[in-house]
mmCIF file of N, CA and C in Angstrom:
data_model
loop_
_atom_site.group_PDB
_atom_site.id
_atom_site.type_symbol
_atom_site.label_atom_id
_atom_site.label_comp_id
_atom_site.label_asym_id
_atom_site.label_seq_id
_atom_site.Cartn_x
_atom_site.Cartn_y
_atom_site.Cartn_z
ATOM 1 N N MET A 225 242.043 -196.311 -31.716
ATOM 2 C CA MET A 225 241.686 -196.095 -33.021
ATOM 3 C C MET A 225 242.928 -195.118 -33.580
ATOM 4 N N ALA A 226 243.211 -195.246 -34.689
ATOM 5 C CA ALA A 226 244.193 -194.332 -35.389
ATOM 6 C C ALA A 226 243.691 -192.893 -35.541
ATOM 7 N N SER A 227 244.519 -192.037 -35.502
ATOM 8 C CA SER A 227 243.998 -190.579 -35.674
ATOM 9 C C SER A 227 244.177 -190.084 -37.261
ATOM 10 N N ARG A 228 243.438 -189.335 -37.629
ATOM 11 C CA ARG A 228 243.295 -188.781 -39.174
ATOM 12 C C ARG A 228 244.696 -187.889 -39.196
ATOM 13 N N PRO A 229 245.334 -188.103 -40.316
ATOM 14 C CA PRO A 229 246.445 -187.095 -40.690
ATOM 15 C C PRO A 229 245.814 -185.632 -40.726
ATOM 16 N N THR A 230 246.686 -184.690 -40.475
ATOM 17 C CA THR A 230 246.115 -183.376 -40.708
ATOM 18 C C THR A 230 245.983 -182.992 -42.054
ATOM 19 N N GLU A 231 245.238 -181.979 -42.482
ATOM 20 C CA GLU A 231 244.890 -181.728 -43.835
ATOM 21 C C GLU A 231 246.374 -181.465 -44.491
ATOM 22 N N ALA A 232 247.260 -180.826 -43.735
ATOM 23 C CA ALA A 232 248.514 -180.496 -44.481
ATOM 24 C C ALA A 232 249.369 -181.815 -44.745
ATOM 25 N N GLN A 233 249.397 -182.712 -43.787
ATOM 26 C CA GLN A 233 250.002 -184.052 -44.067
ATOM 27 C C GLN A 233 249.265 -184.810 -45.063
ATOM 28 N N ALA A 234 247.942 -184.819 -45.363
ATOM 29 C CA ALA A 234 247.274 -185.577 -46.251
ATOM 30 C C ALA A 234 247.625 -184.764 -47.586
ATOM 31 N N ARG A 235 247.485 -183.580 -47.721
ATOM 32 C CA ARG A 235 247.781 -182.928 -49.015
ATOM 33 C C ARG A 235 249.272 -183.245 -49.557
ATOM 34 N N LYS A 236 250.235 -183.213 -48.551
ATOM 35 C CA LYS A 236 251.520 -183.698 -48.892
ATOM 36 C C LYS A 236 251.624 -185.043 -49.297
ATOM 37 N N ALA A 237 251.046 -185.887 -48.738
ATOM 38 C CA ALA A 237 250.982 -187.425 -49.239
ATOM 39 C C ALA A 237 250.347 -187.599 -50.502
ATOM 40 N N ILE A 238 249.180 -186.906 -50.685
ATOM 41 C CA ILE A 238 248.384 -187.050 -51.889
ATOM 42 C C ILE A 238 249.114 -186.477 -53.097
ATOM 43 N N LYS A 239 249.655 -185.370 -52.855
ATOM 44 C CA LYS A 239 250.404 -184.660 -53.914
ATOM 45 C C LYS A 239 251.614 -185.545 -54.429
ATOM 46 N N ALA A 240 252.212 -186.092 -53.355
ATOM 47 C CA ALA A 240 253.531 -186.983 -53.706
ATOM 48 C C ALA A 240 253.168 -188.138 -54.444
ATOM 49 N N TRP A 241 252.031 -188.820 -53.965
ATOM 50 C CA TRP A 241 251.531 -190.003 -54.600
ATOM 51 C C TRP A 241 251.127 -189.757 -55.971
ATOM 52 N N LEU A 242 250.281 -188.694 -56.294
ATOM 53 C CA LEU A 242 249.826 -188.303 -57.586
ATOM 54 C C LEU A 242 251.020 -188.020 -58.541
ATOM 55 N N GLU A 243 252.005 -187.205 -58.100
ATOM 56 C CA GLU A 243 253.075 -186.805 -58.929
ATOM 57 C C GLU A 243 253.884 -188.225 -59.358
ATOM 58 N N GLN A 244 253.960 -189.259 -58.541
ATOM 59 C CA GLN A 244 254.640 -190.490 -58.886
ATOM 60 C C GLN A 244 253.575 -191.431 -59.873
ATOM 61 N N HIS A 245 252.388 -191.454 -59.579
ATOM 62 C CA HIS A 245 251.451 -192.315 -60.284
ATOM 63 C C HIS A 245 250.534 -191.799 -61.321
ATOM 64 N N ALA A 246 250.412 -190.357 -61.268
ATOM 65 C CA ALA A 246 249.616 -189.742 -62.298
ATOM 66 C C ALA A 246 250.255 -188.418 -62.613
ATOM 67 N N PRO A 247 251.461 -188.415 -63.075
ATOM 68 C CA PRO A 247 252.252 -187.336 -63.432
ATOM 69 C C PRO A 247 251.647 -186.313 -64.393
ATOM 70 N N GLY A 248 251.609 -185.028 -64.116
ATOM 71 C CA GLY A 248 250.958 -184.067 -64.879
ATOM 72 C C GLY A 248 249.366 -183.798 -64.523
ATOM 73 N N TYR A 249 249.080 -184.448 -63.424
ATOM 74 C CA TYR A 249 247.576 -184.151 -62.981
ATOM 75 C C TYR A 249 247.332 -182.798 -62.758
ATOM 76 N N PRO A 250 246.280 -182.166 -63.177
ATOM 77 C CA PRO A 250 246.025 -180.753 -63.241
ATOM 78 C C PRO A 250 245.594 -180.225 -61.921
ATOM 79 N N THR A 251 244.826 -181.045 -61.203
ATOM 80 C CA THR A 251 244.370 -180.578 -59.806
ATOM 81 C C THR A 251 243.753 -181.727 -59.078
ATOM 82 N N TYR A 252 243.348 -181.518 -57.918
ATOM 83 C CA TYR A 252 242.563 -182.675 -57.112
ATOM 84 C C TYR A 252 241.623 -182.029 -56.118
ATOM 85 N N GLY A 253 240.716 -182.827 -55.702
ATOM 86 C CA GLY A 253 239.929 -182.402 -54.558
ATOM 87 C C GLY A 253 239.882 -183.493 -53.375
ATOM 88 N N MET A 254 239.554 -183.072 -52.374
ATOM 89 C CA MET A 254 239.622 -183.966 -51.145
ATOM 90 C C MET A 254 238.752 -183.549 -50.092
ATOM 91 N N CYS A 255 238.403 -184.476 -49.217
ATOM 92 C CA CYS A 255 237.428 -184.257 -48.055
ATOM 93 C C CYS A 255 237.874 -185.295 -47.003
ATOM 94 N N GLU A 256 237.387 -185.009 -45.769
ATOM 95 C CA GLU A 256 237.648 -185.999 -44.686
ATOM 96 C C GLU A 256 236.636 -187.175 -45.030
ATOM 97 N N ASP A 257 237.261 -188.417 -44.643
ATOM 98 C CA ASP A 257 236.452 -189.551 -44.937
ATOM 99 C C ASP A 257 236.607 -190.467 -43.603
ATOM 100 N N GLY A 258 235.540 -191.056 -43.236
ATOM 101 C CA GLY A 258 235.389 -191.937 -41.992
ATOM 102 C C GLY A 258 236.048 -191.212 -40.826
ATOM 103 N N GLU A 259 236.415 -192.151 -39.967
ATOM 104 C CA GLU A 259 236.997 -191.589 -38.857
ATOM 105 C C GLU A 259 238.495 -191.291 -38.714
ATOM 106 N N ASP A 260 239.252 -191.806 -39.738
ATOM 107 C CA ASP A 260 240.668 -191.416 -39.689
ATOM 108 C C ASP A 260 241.331 -191.262 -40.918
ATOM 109 N N GLY A 261 240.630 -190.969 -42.140
ATOM 110 C CA GLY A 261 241.274 -190.894 -43.490
ATOM 111 C C GLY A 261 240.836 -189.749 -44.219
ATOM 112 N N TRP A 262 241.101 -189.586 -45.512
ATOM 113 C CA TRP A 262 240.670 -188.519 -46.467
ATOM 114 C C TRP A 262 240.339 -189.250 -47.739
ATOM 115 N N ALA A 263 239.361 -188.689 -48.515
ATOM 116 C CA ALA A 263 238.884 -189.173 -49.674
ATOM 117 C C ALA A 263 239.547 -188.149 -50.674
ATOM 118 N N PHE A 264 239.931 -188.601 -51.882
ATOM 119 C CA PHE A 264 240.374 -187.630 -52.982
ATOM 120 C C PHE A 264 240.145 -188.105 -54.314
ATOM 121 N N TRP A 265 240.117 -187.258 -55.152
ATOM 122 C CA TRP A 265 239.780 -187.476 -56.723
ATOM 123 C C TRP A 265 240.545 -186.408 -57.578
ATOM 124 N N VAL A 266 240.741 -186.901 -58.795
ATOM 125 C CA VAL A 266 241.469 -185.840 -59.816
ATOM 126 C C VAL A 266 240.393 -185.099 -60.413
ATOM 127 N N VAL A 267 239.517 -185.818 -61.075
ATOM 128 C CA VAL A 267 238.275 -185.265 -61.829
ATOM 129 C C VAL A 267 237.110 -185.213 -60.950
ATOM 130 N N ASP A 268 236.325 -184.158 -60.980
ATOM 131 C CA ASP A 268 235.093 -184.186 -60.124
ATOM 132 C C ASP A 268 234.145 -185.260 -60.216
ATOM 133 N N GLN A 269 234.203 -185.897 -61.486
ATOM 134 C CA GLN A 269 233.257 -186.813 -61.778
ATOM 135 C C GLN A 269 234.050 -188.347 -61.612
ATOM 136 N N ASP A 270 235.052 -188.316 -60.960
ATOM 137 C CA ASP A 270 235.997 -189.593 -60.763
ATOM 138 C C ASP A 270 235.341 -190.410 -59.725
ATOM 139 N N THR A 271 235.890 -191.619 -59.661
ATOM 140 C CA THR A 271 235.658 -192.351 -58.584
ATOM 141 C C THR A 271 236.648 -191.844 -57.466
ATOM 142 N N THR A 272 236.225 -192.114 -56.196
ATOM 143 C CA THR A 272 236.974 -191.597 -55.108
ATOM 144 C C THR A 272 238.048 -192.541 -54.611
ATOM 145 N N SER A 273 239.293 -191.998 -54.304
ATOM 146 C CA SER A 273 240.369 -192.927 -53.711
ATOM 147 C C SER A 273 240.535 -192.522 -52.425
ATOM 148 N N TYR A 274 241.312 -193.169 -51.581
ATOM 149 C CA TYR A 274 241.411 -192.940 -50.183
ATOM 150 C C TYR A 274 242.854 -192.778 -49.644
ATOM 151 N N LEU A 275 243.169 -191.957 -48.792
ATOM 152 C CA LEU A 275 244.317 -191.850 -47.999
ATOM 153 C C LEU A 275 243.903 -192.300 -46.683
ATOM 154 N N HIS A 276 244.653 -193.423 -46.269
ATOM 155 C CA HIS A 276 244.508 -193.972 -44.890
ATOM 156 C C HIS A 276 245.290 -193.245 -43.789
ATOM 157 N N HIS A 277 244.991 -193.515 -42.514
ATOM 158 C CA HIS A 277 245.620 -192.902 -41.350
ATOM 159 C C HIS A 277 247.131 -193.051 -41.521
ATOM 160 N N ASP A 278 247.622 -194.211 -42.067
ATOM 161 C CA ASP A 278 249.049 -194.407 -42.185
ATOM 162 C C ASP A 278 249.665 -193.821 -43.419
ATOM 163 N N LEU A 279 248.798 -192.795 -44.074
ATOM 164 C CA LEU A 279 249.413 -192.252 -45.354
ATOM 165 C C LEU A 279 249.526 -193.234 -46.542
ATOM 166 N N THR A 280 248.905 -194.403 -46.531
ATOM 167 C CA THR A 280 248.807 -195.253 -47.690
ATOM 168 C C THR A 280 247.659 -194.870 -48.510
ATOM 169 N N VAL A 281 247.730 -195.153 -49.699
ATOM 170 C CA VAL A 281 246.755 -194.783 -50.700
ATOM 171 C C VAL A 281 246.020 -196.034 -51.166
ATOM 172 N N GLU A 282 244.702 -195.887 -51.231
ATOM 173 C CA GLU A 282 243.814 -196.893 -51.967
ATOM 174 C C GLU A 282 243.185 -196.328 -53.018
ATOM 175 N N TRP A 283 243.800 -196.642 -54.262
ATOM 176 C CA TRP A 283 243.614 -195.922 -55.453
ATOM 177 C C TRP A 283 242.560 -196.680 -56.332
ATOM 178 N N TYR A 284 241.594 -195.989 -56.908
ATOM 179 C CA TYR A 284 240.625 -196.556 -57.710
ATOM 180 C C TYR A 284 240.537 -195.850 -59.037
ATOM 181 N N GLY A 285 241.819 -195.248 -59.443
ATOM 182 C CA GLY A 285 241.915 -194.664 -60.862
ATOM 183 C C GLY A 285 241.252 -193.382 -61.055
ATOM 184 N N THR A 286 241.449 -192.823 -62.417
ATOM 185 C CA THR A 286 240.796 -191.504 -62.719
ATOM 186 C C THR A 286 240.599 -191.497 -64.191
ATOM 187 N N GLY A 287 239.486 -190.628 -64.597
ATOM 188 C CA GLY A 287 239.224 -190.628 -66.049
ATOM 189 C C GLY A 287 240.154 -189.664 -66.678
ATOM 190 N N TRP A 288 241.002 -188.966 -66.038
ATOM 191 C CA TRP A 288 241.870 -188.006 -66.633
ATOM 192 C C TRP A 288 243.185 -188.726 -67.035
ATOM 193 N N PRO A 289 243.840 -188.622 -68.118
ATOM 194 C CA PRO A 289 243.310 -187.682 -69.263
ATOM 195 C C PRO A 289 242.486 -188.382 -70.214
ATOM 196 N N GLU A 290 242.270 -189.676 -70.221
ATOM 197 C CA GLU A 290 241.568 -190.252 -71.213
ATOM 198 C C GLU A 290 240.207 -189.713 -71.601
ATOM 199 N N SER A 291 239.419 -189.492 -70.614
ATOM 200 C CA SER A 291 237.993 -188.991 -70.813
ATOM 201 C C SER A 291 237.586 -187.500 -70.440
ATOM 202 N N PHE A 292 238.615 -186.894 -69.760
ATOM 203 C CA PHE A 292 238.207 -185.512 -69.301
ATOM 204 C C PHE A 292 239.441 -184.558 -69.585
ATOM 205 N N ASP A 293 238.978 -183.274 -69.909
ATOM 206 C CA ASP A 293 239.947 -182.145 -70.165
ATOM 207 C C ASP A 293 239.761 -181.307 -69.059
ATOM 208 N N TYR A 294 240.695 -180.586 -68.671
ATOM 209 C CA TYR A 294 240.836 -179.573 -67.562
ATOM 210 C C TYR A 294 241.201 -178.307 -68.172
ATOM 211 N N ASP A 295 240.342 -177.188 -67.782
ATOM 212 C CA ASP A 295 240.684 -175.784 -68.287
ATOM 213 C C ASP A 295 241.161 -175.029 -67.005
ATOM 214 N N GLY A 296 242.515 -174.934 -67.083
ATOM 215 C CA GLY A 296 243.280 -174.254 -65.983
ATOM 216 C C GLY A 296 242.833 -172.843 -65.671
ATOM 217 N N SER A 297 242.308 -172.135 -66.830
ATOM 218 C CA SER A 297 241.850 -170.671 -66.609
ATOM 219 C C SER A 297 240.526 -170.611 -65.786
ATOM 220 N N THR A 298 239.769 -171.639 -65.915
ATOM 221 C CA THR A 298 238.387 -171.482 -65.380
ATOM 222 C C THR A 298 238.388 -172.504 -64.182
ATOM 223 N N GLY A 299 239.191 -173.599 -64.152
ATOM 224 C CA GLY A 299 239.055 -174.629 -63.164
ATOM 225 C C GLY A 299 237.937 -175.545 -63.466
ATOM 226 N N ASN A 300 237.555 -175.735 -64.621
ATOM 227 C CA ASN A 300 236.366 -176.485 -65.047
ATOM 228 C C ASN A 300 236.653 -177.743 -65.740
ATOM 229 N N TRP A 301 236.135 -178.848 -65.540
ATOM 230 C CA TRP A 301 236.353 -180.129 -66.318
ATOM 231 C C TRP A 301 235.340 -180.252 -67.377
ATOM 232 N N SER A 302 235.635 -180.883 -68.414
ATOM 233 C CA SER A 302 234.729 -181.224 -69.557
ATOM 234 C C SER A 302 234.996 -182.449 -69.996
ATOM 235 N N VAL A 303 233.931 -183.268 -70.577
ATOM 236 C CA VAL A 303 234.159 -184.505 -71.200
ATOM 237 C C VAL A 303 234.881 -184.378 -72.587
ATOM 238 N N ARG A 304 235.940 -185.027 -72.528
ATOM 239 C CA ARG A 304 236.725 -185.107 -73.835
ATOM 240 C C ARG A 304 235.871 -185.706 -75.068
ATOM 241 N N ASP A 305 235.843 -184.840 -76.055
ATOM 242 C CA ASP A 305 235.283 -185.459 -77.269
ATOM 243 C C ASP A 305 235.861 -186.644 -77.777
ATOM 244 N N ALA A 306 235.064 -187.697 -77.958
ATOM 245 C CA ALA A 306 235.389 -189.004 -78.370
ATOM 246 C C ALA A 306 235.784 -188.998 -79.960
ATOM 247 N N ALA A 307 236.760 -189.780 -80.313
ATOM 248 C CA ALA A 307 237.169 -189.936 -81.718
ATOM 249 C C ALA A 307 235.869 -190.385 -82.538
ATOM 250 N N PRO A 308 235.843 -190.213 -83.737
ATOM 251 C CA PRO A 308 234.502 -190.581 -84.404
ATOM 252 C C PRO A 308 234.468 -192.116 -84.218
ATOM 253 N N GLY A 309 233.232 -192.515 -84.028
ATOM 254 C CA GLY A 309 233.025 -193.961 -83.968
ATOM 255 C C GLY A 309 233.177 -194.443 -82.546
ATOM 256 N N VAL A 310 233.624 -193.619 -81.594
ATOM 257 C CA VAL A 310 233.893 -194.105 -80.140
ATOM 258 C C VAL A 310 232.929 -193.401 -79.223
ATOM 259 N N ARG A 311 232.363 -194.094 -78.347
ATOM 260 C CA ARG A 311 231.537 -193.682 -77.337
ATOM 261 C C ARG A 311 232.078 -193.162 -76.027
ATOM 262 N N ASN A 312 231.852 -191.991 -75.355
ATOM 263 C CA ASN A 312 232.219 -191.553 -74.084
ATOM 264 C C ASN A 312 231.268 -192.339 -73.150
ATOM 265 N N GLY A 313 231.780 -192.582 -72.045
ATOM 266 C CA GLY A 313 230.858 -192.979 -70.984
ATOM 267 C C GLY A 313 231.047 -194.335 -70.583
#
């Protein structure tokens, strides 16, 4: 069985991947997932994406910046106000 990358290795790989595929992302969260990988997300309410033991990413997207705003001073996410006539959700 493959071994899980260290947290430092995972953070480096996730950060590099996000910088390339979601430039300007404000933050991300992560946790161990399964026997050998890591789960991560940009917005707390996002779908979860995965970093595998070989540092490849299984990406399921993010609601940022289309649906969520990030307040860097508080670290809180909020649902972006929809334009008139457009429903969030």
